[in-house]
Short mmCIF file of C-alpha atoms and ligand atoms in Angstrom, two decimals:
data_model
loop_
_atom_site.label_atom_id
_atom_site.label_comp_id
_atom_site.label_asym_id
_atom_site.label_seq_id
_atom_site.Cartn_x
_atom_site.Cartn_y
_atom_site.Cartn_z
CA UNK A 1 -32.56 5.73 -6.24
CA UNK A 2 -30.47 4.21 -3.42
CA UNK A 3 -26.56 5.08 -4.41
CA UNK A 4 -24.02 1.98 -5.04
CA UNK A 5 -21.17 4.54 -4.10
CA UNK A 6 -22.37 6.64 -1.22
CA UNK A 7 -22.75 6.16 2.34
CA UNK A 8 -25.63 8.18 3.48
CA UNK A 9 -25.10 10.58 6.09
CA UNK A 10 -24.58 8.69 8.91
CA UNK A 11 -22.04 6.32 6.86
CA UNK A 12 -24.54 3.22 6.14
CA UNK A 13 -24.24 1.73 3.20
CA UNK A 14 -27.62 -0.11 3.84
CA UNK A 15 -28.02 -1.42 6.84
CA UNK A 16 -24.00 -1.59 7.11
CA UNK A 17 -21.55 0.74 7.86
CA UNK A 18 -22.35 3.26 10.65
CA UNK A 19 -20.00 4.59 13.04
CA UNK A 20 -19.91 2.74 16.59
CA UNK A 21 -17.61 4.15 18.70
CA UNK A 22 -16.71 4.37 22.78
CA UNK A 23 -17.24 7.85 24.13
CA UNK A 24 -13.54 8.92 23.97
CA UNK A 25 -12.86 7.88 20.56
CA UNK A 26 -16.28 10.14 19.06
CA UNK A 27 -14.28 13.09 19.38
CA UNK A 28 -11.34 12.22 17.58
CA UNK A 29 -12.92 10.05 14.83
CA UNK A 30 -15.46 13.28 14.12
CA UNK A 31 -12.73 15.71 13.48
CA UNK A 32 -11.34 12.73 10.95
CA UNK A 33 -14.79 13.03 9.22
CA UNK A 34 -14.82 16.45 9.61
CA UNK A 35 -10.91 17.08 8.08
CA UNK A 36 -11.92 14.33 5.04
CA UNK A 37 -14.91 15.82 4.16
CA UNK A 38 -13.11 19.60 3.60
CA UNK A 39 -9.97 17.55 1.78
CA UNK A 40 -11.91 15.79 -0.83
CA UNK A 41 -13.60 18.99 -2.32
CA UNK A 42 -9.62 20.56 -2.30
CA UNK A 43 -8.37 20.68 -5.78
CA UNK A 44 -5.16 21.36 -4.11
CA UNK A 45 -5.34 18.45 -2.02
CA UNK A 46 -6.37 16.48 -4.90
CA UNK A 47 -3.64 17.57 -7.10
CA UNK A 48 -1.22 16.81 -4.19
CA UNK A 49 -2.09 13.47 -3.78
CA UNK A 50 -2.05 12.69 -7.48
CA UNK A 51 0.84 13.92 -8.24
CA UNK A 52 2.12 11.11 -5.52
CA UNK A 53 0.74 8.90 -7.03
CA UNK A 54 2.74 9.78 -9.89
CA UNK A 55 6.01 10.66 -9.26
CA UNK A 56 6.37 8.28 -6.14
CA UNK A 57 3.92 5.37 -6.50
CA UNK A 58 4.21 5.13 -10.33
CA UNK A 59 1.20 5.39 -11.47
CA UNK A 60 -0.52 4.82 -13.93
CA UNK A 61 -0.17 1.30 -13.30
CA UNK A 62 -0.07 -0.84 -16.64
CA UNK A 63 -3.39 -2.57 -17.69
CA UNK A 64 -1.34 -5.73 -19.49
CA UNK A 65 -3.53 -8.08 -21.65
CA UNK A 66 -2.32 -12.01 -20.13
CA UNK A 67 -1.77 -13.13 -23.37
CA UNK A 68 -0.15 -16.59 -22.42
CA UNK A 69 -2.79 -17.15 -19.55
CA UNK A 70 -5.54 -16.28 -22.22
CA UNK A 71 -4.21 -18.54 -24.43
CA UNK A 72 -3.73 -21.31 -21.59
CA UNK A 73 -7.50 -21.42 -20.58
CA UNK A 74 -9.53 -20.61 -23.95
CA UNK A 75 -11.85 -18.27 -23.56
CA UNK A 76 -12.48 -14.37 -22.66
CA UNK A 77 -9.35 -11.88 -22.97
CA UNK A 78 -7.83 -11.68 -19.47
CA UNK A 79 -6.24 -8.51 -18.45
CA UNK A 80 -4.09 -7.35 -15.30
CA UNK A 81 -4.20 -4.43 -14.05
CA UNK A 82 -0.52 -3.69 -12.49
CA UNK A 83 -0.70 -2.54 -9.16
CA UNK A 84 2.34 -5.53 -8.24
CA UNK A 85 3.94 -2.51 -10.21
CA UNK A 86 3.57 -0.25 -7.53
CA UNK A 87 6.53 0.86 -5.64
CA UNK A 88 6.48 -1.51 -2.47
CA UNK A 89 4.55 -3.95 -4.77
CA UNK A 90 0.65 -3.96 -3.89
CA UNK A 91 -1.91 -1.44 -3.52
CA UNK A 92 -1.75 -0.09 -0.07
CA UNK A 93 0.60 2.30 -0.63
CA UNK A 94 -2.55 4.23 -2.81
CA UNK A 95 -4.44 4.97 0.67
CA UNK A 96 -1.90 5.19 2.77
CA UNK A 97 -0.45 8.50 0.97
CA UNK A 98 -4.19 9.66 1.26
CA UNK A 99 -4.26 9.26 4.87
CA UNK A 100 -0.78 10.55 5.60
CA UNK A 101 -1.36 13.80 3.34
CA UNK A 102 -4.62 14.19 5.27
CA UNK A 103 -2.96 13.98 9.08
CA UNK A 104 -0.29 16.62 7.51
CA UNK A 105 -3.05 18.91 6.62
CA UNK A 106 -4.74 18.11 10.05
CA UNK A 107 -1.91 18.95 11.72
CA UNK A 108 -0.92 15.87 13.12
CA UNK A 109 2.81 14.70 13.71
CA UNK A 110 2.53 11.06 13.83
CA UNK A 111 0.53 8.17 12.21
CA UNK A 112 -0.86 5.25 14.13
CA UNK A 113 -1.94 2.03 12.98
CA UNK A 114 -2.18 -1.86 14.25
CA UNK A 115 -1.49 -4.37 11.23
CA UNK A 116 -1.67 -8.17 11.30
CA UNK A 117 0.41 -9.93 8.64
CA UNK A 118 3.02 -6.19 8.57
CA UNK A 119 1.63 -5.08 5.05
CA UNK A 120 -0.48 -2.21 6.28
CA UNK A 121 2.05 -1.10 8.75
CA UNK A 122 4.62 -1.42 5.86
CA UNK A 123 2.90 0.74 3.28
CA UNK A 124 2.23 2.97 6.32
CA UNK A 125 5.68 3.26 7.59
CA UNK A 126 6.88 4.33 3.98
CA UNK A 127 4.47 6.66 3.63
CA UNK A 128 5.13 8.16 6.89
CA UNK A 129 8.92 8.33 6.22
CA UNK A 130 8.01 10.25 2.67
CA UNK A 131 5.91 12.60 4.35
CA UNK A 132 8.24 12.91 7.32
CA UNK A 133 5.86 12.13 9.99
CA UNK A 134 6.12 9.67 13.03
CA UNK A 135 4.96 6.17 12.82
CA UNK A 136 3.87 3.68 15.23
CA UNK A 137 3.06 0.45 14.51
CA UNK A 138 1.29 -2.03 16.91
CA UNK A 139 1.40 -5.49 16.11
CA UNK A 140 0.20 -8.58 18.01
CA UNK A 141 3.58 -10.24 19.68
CA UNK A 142 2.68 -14.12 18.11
CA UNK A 143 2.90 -11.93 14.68
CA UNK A 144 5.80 -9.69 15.62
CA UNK A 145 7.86 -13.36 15.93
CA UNK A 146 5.85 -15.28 12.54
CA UNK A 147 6.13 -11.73 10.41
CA UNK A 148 10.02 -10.73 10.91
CA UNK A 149 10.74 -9.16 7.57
CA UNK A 150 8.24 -6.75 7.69
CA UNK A 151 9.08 -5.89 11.38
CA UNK A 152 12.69 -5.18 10.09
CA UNK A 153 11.06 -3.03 6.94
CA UNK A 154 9.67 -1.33 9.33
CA UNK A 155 11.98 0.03 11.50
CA UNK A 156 14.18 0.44 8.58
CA UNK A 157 11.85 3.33 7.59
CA UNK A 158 11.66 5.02 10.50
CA UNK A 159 8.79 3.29 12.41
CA UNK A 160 8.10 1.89 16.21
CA UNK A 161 6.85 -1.39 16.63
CA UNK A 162 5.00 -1.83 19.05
CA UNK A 163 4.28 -5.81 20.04
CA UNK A 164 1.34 -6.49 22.01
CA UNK A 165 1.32 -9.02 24.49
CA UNK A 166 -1.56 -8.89 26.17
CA UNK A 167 -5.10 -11.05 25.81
CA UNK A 168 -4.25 -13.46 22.37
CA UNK A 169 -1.27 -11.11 21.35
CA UNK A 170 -2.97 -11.25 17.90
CA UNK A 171 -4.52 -8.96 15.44
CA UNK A 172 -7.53 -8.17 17.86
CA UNK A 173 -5.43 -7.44 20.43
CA UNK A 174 -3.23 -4.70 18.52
CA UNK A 175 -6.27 -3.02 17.08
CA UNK A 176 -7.16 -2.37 20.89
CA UNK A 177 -4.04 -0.95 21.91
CA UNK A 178 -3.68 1.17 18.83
CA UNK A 179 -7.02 2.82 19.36
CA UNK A 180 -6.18 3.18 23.11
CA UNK A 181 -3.11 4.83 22.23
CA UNK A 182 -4.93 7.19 19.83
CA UNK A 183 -7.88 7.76 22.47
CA UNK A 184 -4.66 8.84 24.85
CA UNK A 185 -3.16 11.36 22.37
CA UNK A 186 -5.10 11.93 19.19
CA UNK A 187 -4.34 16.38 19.08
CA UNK A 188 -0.91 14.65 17.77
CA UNK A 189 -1.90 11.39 15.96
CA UNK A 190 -3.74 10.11 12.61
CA UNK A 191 -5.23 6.90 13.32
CA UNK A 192 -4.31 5.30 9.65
CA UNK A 193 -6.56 1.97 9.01
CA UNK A 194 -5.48 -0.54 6.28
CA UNK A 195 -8.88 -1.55 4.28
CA UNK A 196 -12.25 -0.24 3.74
CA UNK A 197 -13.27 -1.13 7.40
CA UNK A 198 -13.59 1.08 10.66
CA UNK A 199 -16.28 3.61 11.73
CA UNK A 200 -17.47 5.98 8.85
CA UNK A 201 -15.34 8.13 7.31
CA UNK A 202 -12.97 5.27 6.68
CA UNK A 203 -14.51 2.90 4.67
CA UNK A 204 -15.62 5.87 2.04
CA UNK A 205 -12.37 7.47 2.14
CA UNK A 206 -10.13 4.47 2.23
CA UNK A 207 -12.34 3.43 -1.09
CA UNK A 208 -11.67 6.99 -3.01
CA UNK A 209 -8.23 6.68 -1.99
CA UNK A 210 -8.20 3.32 -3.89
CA UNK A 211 -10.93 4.32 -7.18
CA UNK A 212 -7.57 5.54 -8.85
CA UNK A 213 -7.48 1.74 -9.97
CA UNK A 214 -10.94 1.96 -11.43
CA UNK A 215 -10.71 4.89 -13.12
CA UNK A 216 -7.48 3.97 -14.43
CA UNK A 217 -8.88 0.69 -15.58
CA UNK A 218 -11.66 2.16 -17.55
CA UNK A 219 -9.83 4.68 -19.54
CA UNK A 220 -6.86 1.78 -20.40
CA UNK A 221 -9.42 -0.69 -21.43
CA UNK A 222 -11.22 1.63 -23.91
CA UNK A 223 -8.35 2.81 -25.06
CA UNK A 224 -7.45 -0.62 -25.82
CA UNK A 225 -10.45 -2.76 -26.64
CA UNK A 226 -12.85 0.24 -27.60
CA UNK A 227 -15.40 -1.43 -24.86
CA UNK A 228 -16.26 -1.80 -21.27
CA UNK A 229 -14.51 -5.29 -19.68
CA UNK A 230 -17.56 -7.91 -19.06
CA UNK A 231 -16.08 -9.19 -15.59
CA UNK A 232 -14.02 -7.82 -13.33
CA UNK A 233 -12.41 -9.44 -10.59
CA UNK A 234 -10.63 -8.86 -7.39
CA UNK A 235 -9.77 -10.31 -3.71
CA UNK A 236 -11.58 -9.42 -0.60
CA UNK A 237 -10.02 -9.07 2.25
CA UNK A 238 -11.38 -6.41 3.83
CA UNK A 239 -11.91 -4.99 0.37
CA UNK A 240 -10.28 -2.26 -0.41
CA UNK A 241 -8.42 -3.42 -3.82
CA UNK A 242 -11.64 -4.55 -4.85
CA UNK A 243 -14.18 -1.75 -4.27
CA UNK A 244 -10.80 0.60 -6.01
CA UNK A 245 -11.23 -1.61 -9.21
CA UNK A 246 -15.35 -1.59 -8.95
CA UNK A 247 -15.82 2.13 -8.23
CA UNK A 248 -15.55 3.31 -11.31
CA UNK A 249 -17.64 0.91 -13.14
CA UNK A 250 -20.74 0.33 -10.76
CA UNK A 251 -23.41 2.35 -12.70
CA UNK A 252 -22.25 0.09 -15.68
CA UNK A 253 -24.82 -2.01 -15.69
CA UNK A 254 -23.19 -4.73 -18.35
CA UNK A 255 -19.69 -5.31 -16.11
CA UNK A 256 -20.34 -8.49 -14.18
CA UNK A 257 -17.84 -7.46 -10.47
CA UNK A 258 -16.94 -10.67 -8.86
CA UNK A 259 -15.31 -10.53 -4.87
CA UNK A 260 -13.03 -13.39 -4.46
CA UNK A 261 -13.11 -14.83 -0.47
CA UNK A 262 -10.88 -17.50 0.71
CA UNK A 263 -12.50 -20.49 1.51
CA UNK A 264 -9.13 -21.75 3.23
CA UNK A 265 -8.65 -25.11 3.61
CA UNK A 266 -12.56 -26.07 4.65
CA UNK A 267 -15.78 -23.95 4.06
CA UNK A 268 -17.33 -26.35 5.84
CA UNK A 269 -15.92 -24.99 9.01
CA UNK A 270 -15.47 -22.33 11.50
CA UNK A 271 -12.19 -20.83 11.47
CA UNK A 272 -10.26 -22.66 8.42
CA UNK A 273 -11.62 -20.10 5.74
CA UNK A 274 -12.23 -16.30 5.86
CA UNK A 275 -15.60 -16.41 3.71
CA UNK A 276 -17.50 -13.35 5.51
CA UNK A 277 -19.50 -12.80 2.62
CA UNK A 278 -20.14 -15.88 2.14
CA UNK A 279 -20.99 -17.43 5.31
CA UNK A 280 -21.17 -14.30 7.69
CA UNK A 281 -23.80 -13.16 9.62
CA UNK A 282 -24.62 -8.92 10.49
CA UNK A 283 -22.84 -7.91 13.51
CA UNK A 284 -20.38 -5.54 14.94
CA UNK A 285 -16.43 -5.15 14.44
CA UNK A 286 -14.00 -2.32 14.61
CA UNK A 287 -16.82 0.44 14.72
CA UNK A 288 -18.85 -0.48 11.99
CA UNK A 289 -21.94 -2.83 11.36
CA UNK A 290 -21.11 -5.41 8.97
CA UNK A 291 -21.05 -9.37 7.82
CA UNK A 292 -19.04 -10.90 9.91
CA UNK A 293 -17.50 -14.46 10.72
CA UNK A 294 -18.04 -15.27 14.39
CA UNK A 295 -18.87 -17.93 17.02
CA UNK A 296 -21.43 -19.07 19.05
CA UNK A 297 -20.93 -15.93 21.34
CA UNK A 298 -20.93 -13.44 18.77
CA UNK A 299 -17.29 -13.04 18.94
CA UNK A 300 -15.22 -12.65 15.71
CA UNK A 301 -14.28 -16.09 14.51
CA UNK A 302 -10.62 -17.40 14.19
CA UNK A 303 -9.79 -17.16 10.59
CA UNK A 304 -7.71 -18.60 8.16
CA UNK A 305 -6.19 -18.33 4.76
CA UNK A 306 -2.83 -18.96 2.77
CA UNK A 307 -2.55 -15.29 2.24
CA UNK A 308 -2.67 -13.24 5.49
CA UNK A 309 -3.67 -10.30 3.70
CA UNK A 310 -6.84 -11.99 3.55
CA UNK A 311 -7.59 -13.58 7.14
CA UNK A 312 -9.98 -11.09 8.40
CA UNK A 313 -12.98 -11.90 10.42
CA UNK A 314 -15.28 -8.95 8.48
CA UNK A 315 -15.42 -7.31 5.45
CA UNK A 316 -15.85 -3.70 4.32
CA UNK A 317 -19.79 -2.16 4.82
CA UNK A 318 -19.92 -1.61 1.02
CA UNK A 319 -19.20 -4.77 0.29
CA UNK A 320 -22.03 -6.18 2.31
CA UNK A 321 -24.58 -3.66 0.62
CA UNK A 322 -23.56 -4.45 -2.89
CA UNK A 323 -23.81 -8.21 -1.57
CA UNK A 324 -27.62 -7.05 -0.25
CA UNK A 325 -27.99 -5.33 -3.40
CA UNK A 326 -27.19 -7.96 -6.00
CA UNK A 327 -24.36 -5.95 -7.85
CA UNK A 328 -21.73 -7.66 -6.93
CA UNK A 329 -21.15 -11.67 -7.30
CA UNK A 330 -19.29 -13.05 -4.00
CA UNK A 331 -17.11 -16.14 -4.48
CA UNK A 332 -14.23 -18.17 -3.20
CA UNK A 333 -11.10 -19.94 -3.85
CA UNK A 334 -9.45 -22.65 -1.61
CA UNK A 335 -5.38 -22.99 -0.51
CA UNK A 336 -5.74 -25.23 -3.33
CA UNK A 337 -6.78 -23.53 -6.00
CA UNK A 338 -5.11 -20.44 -5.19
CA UNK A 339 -1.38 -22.17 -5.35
CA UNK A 340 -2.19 -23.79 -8.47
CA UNK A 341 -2.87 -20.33 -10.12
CA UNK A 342 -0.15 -18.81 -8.35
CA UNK A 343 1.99 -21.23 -10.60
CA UNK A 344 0.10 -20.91 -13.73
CA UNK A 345 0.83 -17.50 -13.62
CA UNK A 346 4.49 -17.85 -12.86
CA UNK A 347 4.66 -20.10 -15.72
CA UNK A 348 2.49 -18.15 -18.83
CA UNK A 349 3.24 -14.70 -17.95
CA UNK A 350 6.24 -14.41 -15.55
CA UNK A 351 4.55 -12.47 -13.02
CA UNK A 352 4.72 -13.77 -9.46
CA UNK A 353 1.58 -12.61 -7.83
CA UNK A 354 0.99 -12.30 -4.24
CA UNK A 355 -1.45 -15.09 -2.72
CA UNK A 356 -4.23 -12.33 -1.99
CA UNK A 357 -3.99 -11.72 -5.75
CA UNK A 358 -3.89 -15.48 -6.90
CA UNK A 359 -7.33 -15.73 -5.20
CA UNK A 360 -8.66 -13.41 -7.99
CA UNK A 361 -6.40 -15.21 -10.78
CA UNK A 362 -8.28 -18.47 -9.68
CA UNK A 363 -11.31 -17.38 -9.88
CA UNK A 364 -10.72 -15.56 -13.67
CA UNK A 365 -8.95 -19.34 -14.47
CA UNK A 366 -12.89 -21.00 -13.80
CA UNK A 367 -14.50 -17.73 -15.31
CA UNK A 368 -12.12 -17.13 -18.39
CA UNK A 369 -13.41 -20.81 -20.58
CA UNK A 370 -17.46 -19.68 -19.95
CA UNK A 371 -16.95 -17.03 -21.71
CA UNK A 372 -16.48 -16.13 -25.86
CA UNK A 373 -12.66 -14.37 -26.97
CA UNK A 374 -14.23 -11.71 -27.54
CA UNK A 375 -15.49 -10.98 -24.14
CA UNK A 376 -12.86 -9.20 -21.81
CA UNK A 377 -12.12 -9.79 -17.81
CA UNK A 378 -9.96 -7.41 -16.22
CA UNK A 379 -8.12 -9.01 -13.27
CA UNK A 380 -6.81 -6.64 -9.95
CA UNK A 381 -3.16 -7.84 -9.43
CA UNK A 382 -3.27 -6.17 -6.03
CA UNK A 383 0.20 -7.23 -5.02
CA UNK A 384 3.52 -9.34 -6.00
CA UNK A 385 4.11 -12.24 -5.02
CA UNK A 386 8.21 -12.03 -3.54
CA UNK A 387 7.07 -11.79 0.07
CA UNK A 388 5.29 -15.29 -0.32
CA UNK A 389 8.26 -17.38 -2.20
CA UNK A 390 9.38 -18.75 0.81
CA UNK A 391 6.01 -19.63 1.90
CA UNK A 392 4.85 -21.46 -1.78
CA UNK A 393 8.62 -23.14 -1.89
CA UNK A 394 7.72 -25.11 1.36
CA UNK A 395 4.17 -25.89 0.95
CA UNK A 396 5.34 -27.41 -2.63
CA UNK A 397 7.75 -29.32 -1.55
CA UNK A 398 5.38 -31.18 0.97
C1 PLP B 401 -3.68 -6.45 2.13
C2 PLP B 401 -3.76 -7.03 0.78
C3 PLP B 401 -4.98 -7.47 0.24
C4 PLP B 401 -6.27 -7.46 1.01
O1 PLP B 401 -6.76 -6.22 1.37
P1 PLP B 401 -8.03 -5.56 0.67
O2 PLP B 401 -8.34 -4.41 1.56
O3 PLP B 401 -9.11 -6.59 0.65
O4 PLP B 401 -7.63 -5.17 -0.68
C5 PLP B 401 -5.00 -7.95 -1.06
N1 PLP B 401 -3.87 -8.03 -1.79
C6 PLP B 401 -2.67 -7.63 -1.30
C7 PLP B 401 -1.47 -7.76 -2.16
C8 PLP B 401 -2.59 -7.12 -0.01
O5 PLP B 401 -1.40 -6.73 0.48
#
């Protein structure tokens, strides 16, 4: 039987995945491979990282039954599961630890990574300050100027930012010069990417990183309902909060696993929504085969969504197998919808979630009145919402 959870040996999950590389990057992105592969089967390594998790991160995160939201819509049980509770407030900061305790035992004295919106290179700066390694962040220069805060985060905790200004000065753009950088110098450096995307290892080890949710999840929720949830449901972005929620539950055939994509401000067309899933076609990005949004030249589409977590052109290779396979349920929630149940959560819990997370919550607030009360969705709360006030206080007030 064809695995939901593993890559096969060359890293397809399906017919996505792979690993797709220029000549001078096979090198460096084999010893990666190579380094993972030895790490995972470590109980030391293992009991390193989990006891970051602990001490540092917080975890356990709480699994909190939304009583007031439950009660609001009229239907299934709606739990959250925590990870806003984090510390630095969203799930990153789970793979990022992984990555930076792997370069350590690799050997390495500095992590590299390009981020868009400054999350990744947040999460990635902290963990690189814990772990007292080097950290260099490259960032388009149009998102250096829109993204301040996290630029001064950043630096704050050690890191260089690096601002790219050549060909769009946008993501894209930074994703080449971090990998040329790495190319240049990788017997020093860890290239650190922020989702379940890249060339094989990555998305695999990016998603065991993250399957702490999951298995967290499914002990909490049988602990307190005695039963499996019926639905779960999470964002996708690239996918990484979302396949650590659905790891653990994937050979469970009753849980219904929903992916929420933003449709943006038009599904209807190119470049105001970041749907992959739902309106991609296969092609290549970032050294894997995947779904991907792009134009008429096969170029990665211009993408949008309220929550920049989310705007990515492609999606993790899992993601597009367990779309192929029929396990998972890809959906979507608008600007729209999403702001509305960024407020209705405000308002019956007192939980400001991030906008990457209110996708989810919208699509739990359609889900939540099909169902009976004594059927049980567990919602991710990848992230808090404090970095998007600002943001929500304006677009209100138009
Ligand atoms: C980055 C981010 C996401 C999207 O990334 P995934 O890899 O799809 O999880 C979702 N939520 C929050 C809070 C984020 O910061």
């Amino acid at each position: 039987m064809t695995s939901l959870i593993h890559a096969d040996q060359a890293g397809f999950f399906g017919e996505h995945g792979g690993r797709f590389l220029p000549p001078q990057l096979e090198a460096p992105i084999a010893e990666v491979a190579a380094a993972y592969a030895e790490a995972r089967q470590d109980p030391q390594f293992q009991a390193d990282y989990e006891a970051l998790l602990a001490d540092y991160v917080g975890r356990p995160s709480p699994l909190f039954l939304a009583a007031g939201l439950t009660k609001h819509l009229g239907g299934a049980k709606i739990y959250l599961k925590r990870e806003d509770l984090n510390h630095t407030g969203a799930h990153k900061i789970n793979h990022c630890l992984g990555e930076g305790l792997l370069a350590k035992r690799m050997g390495k004295r500095k992590l590299i990574a390009e981020t868009g919106a400054g999350q990744h290179g947040v999460a990635l700066a902290t963990a690189a300050a814990l772990l007292g390694l080097e950290c260099e962040i490259h960032m388009g220069a149009i998102d250096v100027a829109k993204q301040h805060p996290n630029v001064v985060r950043m630096e704050l905790l050690g890191a260089k930012v690096v601002s790219v200004t050549s060909g769009g000065q946008a993501l894209k753009d930074a994703v080449d010069s971090a990998f040329g950088v790495f190319a240049n110098d990788y017997a020093d450096t860890f290239f650190a990417i922020g989702s379940v995307v890249g060339p094989d290892p990555y998305p695999s080890m990016v998603r065991d990183f993250q399957s702490i949710v999951g298995r967290e999840a499914k002990r909490q929720i049988l602990e307190k309902e005695n039963r499996l949830p019926d639905a779960l449901v999470a964002c996708v972005g690239g996918g990484s909060n979302a396949l650590g929620l659905f790891t653990g539950f994937l050979e469970d055939e009753s849980v219904r696993m929903f992916g929420v994509e933003p449709s943006g401000r038009d599904l209807g067309v190119l470049g105001e929504h970041a749907a992959t899933i739902t309106l991609g076609s296969p092609g290549m990005l970032h050294g894997m085969r995947t779904l991907l949004l792009q134009d008429q030249d096969g170029n990665p589409a211009a993408v949008h969504s309220i929550a920049s977590g989310l705007d990515y052109p492609g999606v993790g290779p899992q993601h597009a197998f367990l779309r192929d396979m029929g396990r998972v349920d890809y959906v979507h929630a608008s600007d729209d919808e999403t702001l509305a149940a960024f407020q209705l959560l405000c308002r019956t819990e007192g939980i400001i979630p991030a906008l990457e997370s209110s996708h989810a919550l919208a699509h739990a607030i359609h889900l939540a009145p099909t169902m009976s009360p004594d059927e049980v969705i567990v919602v991710n709360l990848s992230g808090r919402g404090d970095k998007d006030i600002d943001y929500v206080a304006e677009r209100l007030a138009k």
